[in-house]
mmCIF file of C-alpha atoms in Angstrom:
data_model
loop_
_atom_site.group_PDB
_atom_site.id
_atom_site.type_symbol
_atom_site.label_atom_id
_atom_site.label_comp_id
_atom_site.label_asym_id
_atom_site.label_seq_id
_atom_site.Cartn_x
_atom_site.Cartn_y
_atom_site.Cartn_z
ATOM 1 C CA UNK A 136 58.339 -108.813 70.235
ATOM 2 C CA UNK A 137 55.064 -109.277 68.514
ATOM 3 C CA UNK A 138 54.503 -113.063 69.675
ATOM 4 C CA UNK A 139 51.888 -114.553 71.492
ATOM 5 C CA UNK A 140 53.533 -117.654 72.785
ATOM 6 C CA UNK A 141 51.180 -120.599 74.373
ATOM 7 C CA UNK A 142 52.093 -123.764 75.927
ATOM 8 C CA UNK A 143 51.741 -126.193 76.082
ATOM 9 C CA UNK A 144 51.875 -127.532 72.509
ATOM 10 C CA UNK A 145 50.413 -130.539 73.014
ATOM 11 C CA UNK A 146 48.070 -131.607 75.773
ATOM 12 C CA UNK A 147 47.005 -135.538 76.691
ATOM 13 C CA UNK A 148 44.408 -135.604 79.651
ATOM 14 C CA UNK A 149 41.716 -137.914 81.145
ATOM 15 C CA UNK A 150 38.862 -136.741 82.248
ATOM 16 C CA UNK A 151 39.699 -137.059 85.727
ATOM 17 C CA UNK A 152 42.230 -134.638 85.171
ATOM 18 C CA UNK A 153 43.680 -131.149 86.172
ATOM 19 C CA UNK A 154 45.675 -129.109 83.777
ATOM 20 C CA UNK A 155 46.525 -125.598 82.850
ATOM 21 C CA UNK A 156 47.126 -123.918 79.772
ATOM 22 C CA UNK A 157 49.029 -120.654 79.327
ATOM 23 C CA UNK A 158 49.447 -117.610 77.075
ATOM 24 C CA UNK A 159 51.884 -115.212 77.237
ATOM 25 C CA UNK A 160 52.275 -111.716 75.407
ATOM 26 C CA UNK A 161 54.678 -108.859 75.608
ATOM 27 C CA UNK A 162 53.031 -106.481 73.127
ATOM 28 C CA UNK A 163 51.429 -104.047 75.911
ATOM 29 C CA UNK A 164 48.143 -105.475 74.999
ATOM 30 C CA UNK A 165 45.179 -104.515 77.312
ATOM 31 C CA UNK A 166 43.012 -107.344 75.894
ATOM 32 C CA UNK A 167 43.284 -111.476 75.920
ATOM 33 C CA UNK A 168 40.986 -113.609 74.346
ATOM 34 C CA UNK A 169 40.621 -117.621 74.456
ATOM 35 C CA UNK A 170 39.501 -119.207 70.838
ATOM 36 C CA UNK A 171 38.682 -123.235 70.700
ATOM 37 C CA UNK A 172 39.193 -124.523 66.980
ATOM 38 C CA UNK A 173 37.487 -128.084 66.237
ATOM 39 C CA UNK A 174 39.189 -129.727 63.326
ATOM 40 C CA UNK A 175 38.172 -128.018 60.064
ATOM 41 C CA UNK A 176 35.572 -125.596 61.531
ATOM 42 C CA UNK A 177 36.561 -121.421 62.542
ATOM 43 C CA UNK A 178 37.548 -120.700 65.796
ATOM 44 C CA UNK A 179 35.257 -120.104 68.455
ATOM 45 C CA UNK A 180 35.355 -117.063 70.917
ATOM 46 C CA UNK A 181 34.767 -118.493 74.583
ATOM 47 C CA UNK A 182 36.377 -115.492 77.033
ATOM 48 C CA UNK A 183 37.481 -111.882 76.416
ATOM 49 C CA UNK A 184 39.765 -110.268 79.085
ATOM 50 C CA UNK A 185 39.765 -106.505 79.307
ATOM 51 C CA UNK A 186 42.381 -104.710 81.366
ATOM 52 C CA UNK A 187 42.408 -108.147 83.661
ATOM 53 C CA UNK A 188 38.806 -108.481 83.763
ATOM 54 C CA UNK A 189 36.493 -110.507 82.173
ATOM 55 C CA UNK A 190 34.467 -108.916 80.092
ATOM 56 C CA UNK A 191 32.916 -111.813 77.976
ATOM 57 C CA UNK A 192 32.469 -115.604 78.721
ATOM 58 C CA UNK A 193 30.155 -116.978 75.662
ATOM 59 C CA UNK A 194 28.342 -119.435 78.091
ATOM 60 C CA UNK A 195 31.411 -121.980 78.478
ATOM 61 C CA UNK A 196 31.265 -124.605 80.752
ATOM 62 C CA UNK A 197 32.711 -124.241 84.023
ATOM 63 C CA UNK A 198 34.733 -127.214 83.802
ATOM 64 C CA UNK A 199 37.145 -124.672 81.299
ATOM 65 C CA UNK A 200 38.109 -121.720 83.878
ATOM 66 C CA UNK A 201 40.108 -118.828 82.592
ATOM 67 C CA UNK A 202 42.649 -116.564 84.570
ATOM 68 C CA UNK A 203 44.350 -113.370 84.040
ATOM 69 C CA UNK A 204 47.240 -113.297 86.415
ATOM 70 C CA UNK A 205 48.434 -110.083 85.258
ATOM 71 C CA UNK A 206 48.164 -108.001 81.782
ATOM 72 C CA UNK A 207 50.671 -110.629 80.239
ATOM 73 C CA UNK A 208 49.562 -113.442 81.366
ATOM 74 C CA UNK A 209 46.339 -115.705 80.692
ATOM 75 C CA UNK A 210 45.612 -118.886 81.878
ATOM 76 C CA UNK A 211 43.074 -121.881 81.242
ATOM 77 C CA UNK A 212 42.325 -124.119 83.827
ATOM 78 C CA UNK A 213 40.916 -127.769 82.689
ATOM 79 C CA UNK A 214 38.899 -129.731 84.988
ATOM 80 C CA UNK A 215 36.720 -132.713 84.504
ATOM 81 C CA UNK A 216 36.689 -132.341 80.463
ATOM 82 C CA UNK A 217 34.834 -134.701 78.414
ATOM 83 C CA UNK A 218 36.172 -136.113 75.175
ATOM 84 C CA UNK A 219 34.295 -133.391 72.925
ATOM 85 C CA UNK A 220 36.328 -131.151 74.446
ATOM 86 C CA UNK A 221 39.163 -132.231 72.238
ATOM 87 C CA UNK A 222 40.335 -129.115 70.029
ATOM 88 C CA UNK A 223 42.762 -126.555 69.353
ATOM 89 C CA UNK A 224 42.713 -123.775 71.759
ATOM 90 C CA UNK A 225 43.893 -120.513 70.549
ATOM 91 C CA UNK A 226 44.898 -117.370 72.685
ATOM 92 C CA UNK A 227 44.681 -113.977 70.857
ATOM 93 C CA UNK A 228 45.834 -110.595 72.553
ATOM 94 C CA UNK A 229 45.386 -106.858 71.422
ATOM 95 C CA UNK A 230 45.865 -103.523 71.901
ATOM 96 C CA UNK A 231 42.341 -103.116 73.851
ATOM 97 C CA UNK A 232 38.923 -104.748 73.448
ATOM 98 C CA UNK A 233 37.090 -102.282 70.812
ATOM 99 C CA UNK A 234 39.916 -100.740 69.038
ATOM 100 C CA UNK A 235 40.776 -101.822 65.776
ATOM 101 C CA UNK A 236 39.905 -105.426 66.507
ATOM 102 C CA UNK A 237 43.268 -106.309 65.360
ATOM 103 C CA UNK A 238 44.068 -109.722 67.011
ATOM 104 C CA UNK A 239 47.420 -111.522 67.234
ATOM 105 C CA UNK A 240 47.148 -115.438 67.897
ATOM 106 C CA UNK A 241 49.385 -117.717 69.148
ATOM 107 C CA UNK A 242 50.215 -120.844 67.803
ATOM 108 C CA UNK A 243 47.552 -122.986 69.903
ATOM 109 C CA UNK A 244 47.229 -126.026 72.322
ATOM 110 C CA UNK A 245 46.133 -129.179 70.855
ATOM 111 C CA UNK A 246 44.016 -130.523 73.254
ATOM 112 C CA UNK A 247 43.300 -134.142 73.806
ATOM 113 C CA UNK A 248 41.126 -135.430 75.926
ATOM 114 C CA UNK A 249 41.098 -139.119 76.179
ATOM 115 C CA UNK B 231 21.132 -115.355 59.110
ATOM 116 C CA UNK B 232 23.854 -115.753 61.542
ATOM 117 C CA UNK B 233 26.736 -117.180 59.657
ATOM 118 C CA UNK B 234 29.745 -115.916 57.379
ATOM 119 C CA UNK B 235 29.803 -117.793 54.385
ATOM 120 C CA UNK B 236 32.694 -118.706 52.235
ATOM 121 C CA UNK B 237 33.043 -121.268 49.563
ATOM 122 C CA UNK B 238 34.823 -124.273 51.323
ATOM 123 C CA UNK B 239 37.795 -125.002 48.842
ATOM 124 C CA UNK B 240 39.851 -123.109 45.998
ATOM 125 C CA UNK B 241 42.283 -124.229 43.988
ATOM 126 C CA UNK B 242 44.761 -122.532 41.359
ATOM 127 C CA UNK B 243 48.014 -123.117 39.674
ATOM 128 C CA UNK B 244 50.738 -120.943 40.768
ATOM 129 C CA UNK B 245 51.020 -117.911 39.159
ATOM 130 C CA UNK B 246 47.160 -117.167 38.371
ATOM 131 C CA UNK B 247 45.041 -115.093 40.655
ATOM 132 C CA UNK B 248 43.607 -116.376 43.689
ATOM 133 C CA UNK B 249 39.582 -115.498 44.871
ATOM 134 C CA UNK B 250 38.293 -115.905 48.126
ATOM 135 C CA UNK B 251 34.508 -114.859 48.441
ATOM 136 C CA UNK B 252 33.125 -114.271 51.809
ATOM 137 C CA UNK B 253 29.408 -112.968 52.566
ATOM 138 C CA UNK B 254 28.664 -111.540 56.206
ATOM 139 C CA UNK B 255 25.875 -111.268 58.068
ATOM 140 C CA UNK B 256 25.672 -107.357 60.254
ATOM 141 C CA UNK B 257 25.426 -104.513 58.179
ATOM 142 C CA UNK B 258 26.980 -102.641 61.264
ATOM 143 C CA UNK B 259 29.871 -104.315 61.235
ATOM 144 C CA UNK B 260 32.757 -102.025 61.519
ATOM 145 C CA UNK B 261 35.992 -103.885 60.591
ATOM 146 C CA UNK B 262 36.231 -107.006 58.322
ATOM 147 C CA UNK B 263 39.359 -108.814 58.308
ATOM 148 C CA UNK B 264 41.396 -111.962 56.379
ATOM 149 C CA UNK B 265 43.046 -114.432 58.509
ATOM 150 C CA UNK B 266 45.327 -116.691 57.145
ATOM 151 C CA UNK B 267 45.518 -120.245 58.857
ATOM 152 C CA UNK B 268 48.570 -122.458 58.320
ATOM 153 C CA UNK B 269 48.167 -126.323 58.964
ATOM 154 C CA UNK B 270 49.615 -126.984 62.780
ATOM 155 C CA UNK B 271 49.707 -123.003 63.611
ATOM 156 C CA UNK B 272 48.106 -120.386 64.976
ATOM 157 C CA UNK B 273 45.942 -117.099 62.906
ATOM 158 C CA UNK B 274 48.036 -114.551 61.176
ATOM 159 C CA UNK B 275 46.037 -111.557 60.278
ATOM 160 C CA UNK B 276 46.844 -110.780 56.415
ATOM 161 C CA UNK B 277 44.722 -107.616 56.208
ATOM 162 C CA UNK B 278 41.257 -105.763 56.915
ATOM 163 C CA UNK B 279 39.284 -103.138 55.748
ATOM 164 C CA UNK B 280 37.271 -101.030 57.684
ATOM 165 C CA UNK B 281 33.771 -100.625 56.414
ATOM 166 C CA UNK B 282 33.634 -97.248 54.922
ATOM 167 C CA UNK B 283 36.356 -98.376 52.480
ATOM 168 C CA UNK B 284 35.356 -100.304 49.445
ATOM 169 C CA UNK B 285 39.060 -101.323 48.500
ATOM 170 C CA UNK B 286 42.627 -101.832 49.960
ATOM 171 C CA UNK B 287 45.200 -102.837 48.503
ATOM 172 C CA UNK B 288 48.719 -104.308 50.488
ATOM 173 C CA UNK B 289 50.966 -105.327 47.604
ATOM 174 C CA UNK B 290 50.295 -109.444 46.684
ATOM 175 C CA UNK B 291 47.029 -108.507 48.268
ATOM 176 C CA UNK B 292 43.390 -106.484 47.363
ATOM 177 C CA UNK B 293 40.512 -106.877 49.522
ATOM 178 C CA UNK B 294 37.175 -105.745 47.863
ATOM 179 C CA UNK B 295 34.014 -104.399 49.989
ATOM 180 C CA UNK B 296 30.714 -104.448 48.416
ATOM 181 C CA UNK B 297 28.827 -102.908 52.270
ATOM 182 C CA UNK B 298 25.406 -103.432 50.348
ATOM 183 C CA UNK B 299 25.655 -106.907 49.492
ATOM 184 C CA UNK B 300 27.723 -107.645 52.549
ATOM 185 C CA UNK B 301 30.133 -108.990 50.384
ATOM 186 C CA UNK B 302 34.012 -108.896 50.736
ATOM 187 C CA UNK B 303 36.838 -110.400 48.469
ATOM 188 C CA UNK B 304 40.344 -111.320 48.709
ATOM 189 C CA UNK B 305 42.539 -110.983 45.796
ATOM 190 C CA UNK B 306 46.026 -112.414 45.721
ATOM 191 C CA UNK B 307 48.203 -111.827 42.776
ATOM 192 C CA UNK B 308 50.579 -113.992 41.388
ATOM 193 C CA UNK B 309 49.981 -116.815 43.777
ATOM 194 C CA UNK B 310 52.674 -118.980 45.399
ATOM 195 C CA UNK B 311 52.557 -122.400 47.116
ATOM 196 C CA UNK B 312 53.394 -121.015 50.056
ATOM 197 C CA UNK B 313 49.870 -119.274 50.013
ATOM 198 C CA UNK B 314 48.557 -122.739 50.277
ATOM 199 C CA UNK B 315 46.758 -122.627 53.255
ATOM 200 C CA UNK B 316 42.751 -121.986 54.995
ATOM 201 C CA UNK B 317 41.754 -118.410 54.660
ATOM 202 C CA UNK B 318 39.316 -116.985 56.929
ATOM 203 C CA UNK B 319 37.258 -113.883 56.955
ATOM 204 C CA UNK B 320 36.112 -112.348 59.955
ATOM 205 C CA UNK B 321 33.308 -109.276 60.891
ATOM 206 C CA UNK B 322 33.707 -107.420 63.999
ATOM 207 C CA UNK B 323 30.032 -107.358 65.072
ATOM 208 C CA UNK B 324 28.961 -104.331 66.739
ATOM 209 C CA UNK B 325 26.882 -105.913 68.899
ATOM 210 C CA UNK B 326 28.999 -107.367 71.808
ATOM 211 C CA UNK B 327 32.103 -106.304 69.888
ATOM 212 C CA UNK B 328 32.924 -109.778 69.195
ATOM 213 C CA UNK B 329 35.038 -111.091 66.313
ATOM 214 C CA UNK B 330 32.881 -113.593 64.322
ATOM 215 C CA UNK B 331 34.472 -115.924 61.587
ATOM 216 C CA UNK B 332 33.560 -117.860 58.024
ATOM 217 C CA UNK B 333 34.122 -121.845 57.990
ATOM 218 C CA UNK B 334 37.479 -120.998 55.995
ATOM 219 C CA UNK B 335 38.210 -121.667 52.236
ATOM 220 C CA UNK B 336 40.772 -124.158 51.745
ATOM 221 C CA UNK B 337 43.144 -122.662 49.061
ATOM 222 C CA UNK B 338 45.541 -125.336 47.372
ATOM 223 C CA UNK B 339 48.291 -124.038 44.465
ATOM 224 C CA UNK B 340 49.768 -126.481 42.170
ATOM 225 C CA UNK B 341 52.876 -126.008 40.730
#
């Protein structure tokens, strides 16, 4: 199994709103990593987890709040997002944070935030 | 400064040889990588070279380092329409470890 699997797809909130999304790996991987995408721009690191602890938030707002569960499992928590927030949100996993860099994606949540 | 360049858009007929410039920015960089970036999905790493290389080659594929100009290629032979996608090049900064990427280069093939 070499799949990073993320859902959900396809996210509609309001700013008001509370939602979660969720990646999943299966790989062994020690490290987790959330990446938002605006349309036709490269993807943008915001959190690194490291053996289920993070190890680098790249000043993101605290209305995005990330979770590691377990070494499986990461989660984004939405809270209170504004309509810029709007994006593709890609989870990545590997083998540990500083090895080869090697970084397996998932397929990404599309994010809109009405 | 702080940003890895690539040329936004590419396009070739099938069959010719695709190539996708990128320039970087850290001279320590360690590892420098191709992603490949289908519409509607997720990164799929094609390849990376680490930075005492100057070449690899994976069979479609040959990646060409130039460390002194901070300059990396990506060759692919014999190019499909299914290679029709945005490439993206990536440095692994040494400083915070972090993955940084180029805007992408939009590479179209026409049958």
């Amino acid at each position: 199994d070499t799949e990073v699997t993320q859902t959900p797809k396809h996210l509609v909130m309001g700013m008001t709103n509370k939602k979660s999304l969720k990646c999943e790996q299966h790989m062994g991987h020690r490290a987790m990593y959330w990446y938002k995408q605006k349309a036709k721009k490269p993807p943008e690191l915001m959190f690194v987890y490291s053996y289920e602890k993070l190890s680098i938030n790249e000043s993101v707002p605290s209305r995005f709040s990330p979770e590691c569960p377990n070494s499986s499992l990461l989660n984004l928590h939405l809270h209170a997002l504004q309509p810029e927030d709007s994006a593709l949100y890609l989870c990545a996993s590997s083998q540990g944070w500083g090895v080869t860099g090697e970084l397996f994606f998932g397929e990404g949540s599309r994010l809109t935030v009405l | 400064g702080e940003d890895v360049e690539q040329s936004l858009f590419l396009s070739v007929r099938e069959g010719d040889s695709s190539v996708i410039n990128c320039t970087y920015t850290d001279s320590s960089s360690t590892y420098l990588y191709w992603y490949k970036q289908e519409p509607g999905a997720g990164l799929q790493l094609l390849t990376y070279i680490f930075s005492n290389m100057d070449m690899k080659q994976d069979q479609r594929l040959t990646v060409l380092l130039n460390k002194k100009d901070k300059h990396l290629s990506l060759r692919i032979a014999d190019t499909q329409t299914g290679d029709s996608a945005i490439y993206f090049c990536a440095e692994r900064r040494e400083y915070g470890n972090k993955l940084v990427f180029g805007a992408g280069t939009i590479l179209r093939v026409k049958s």
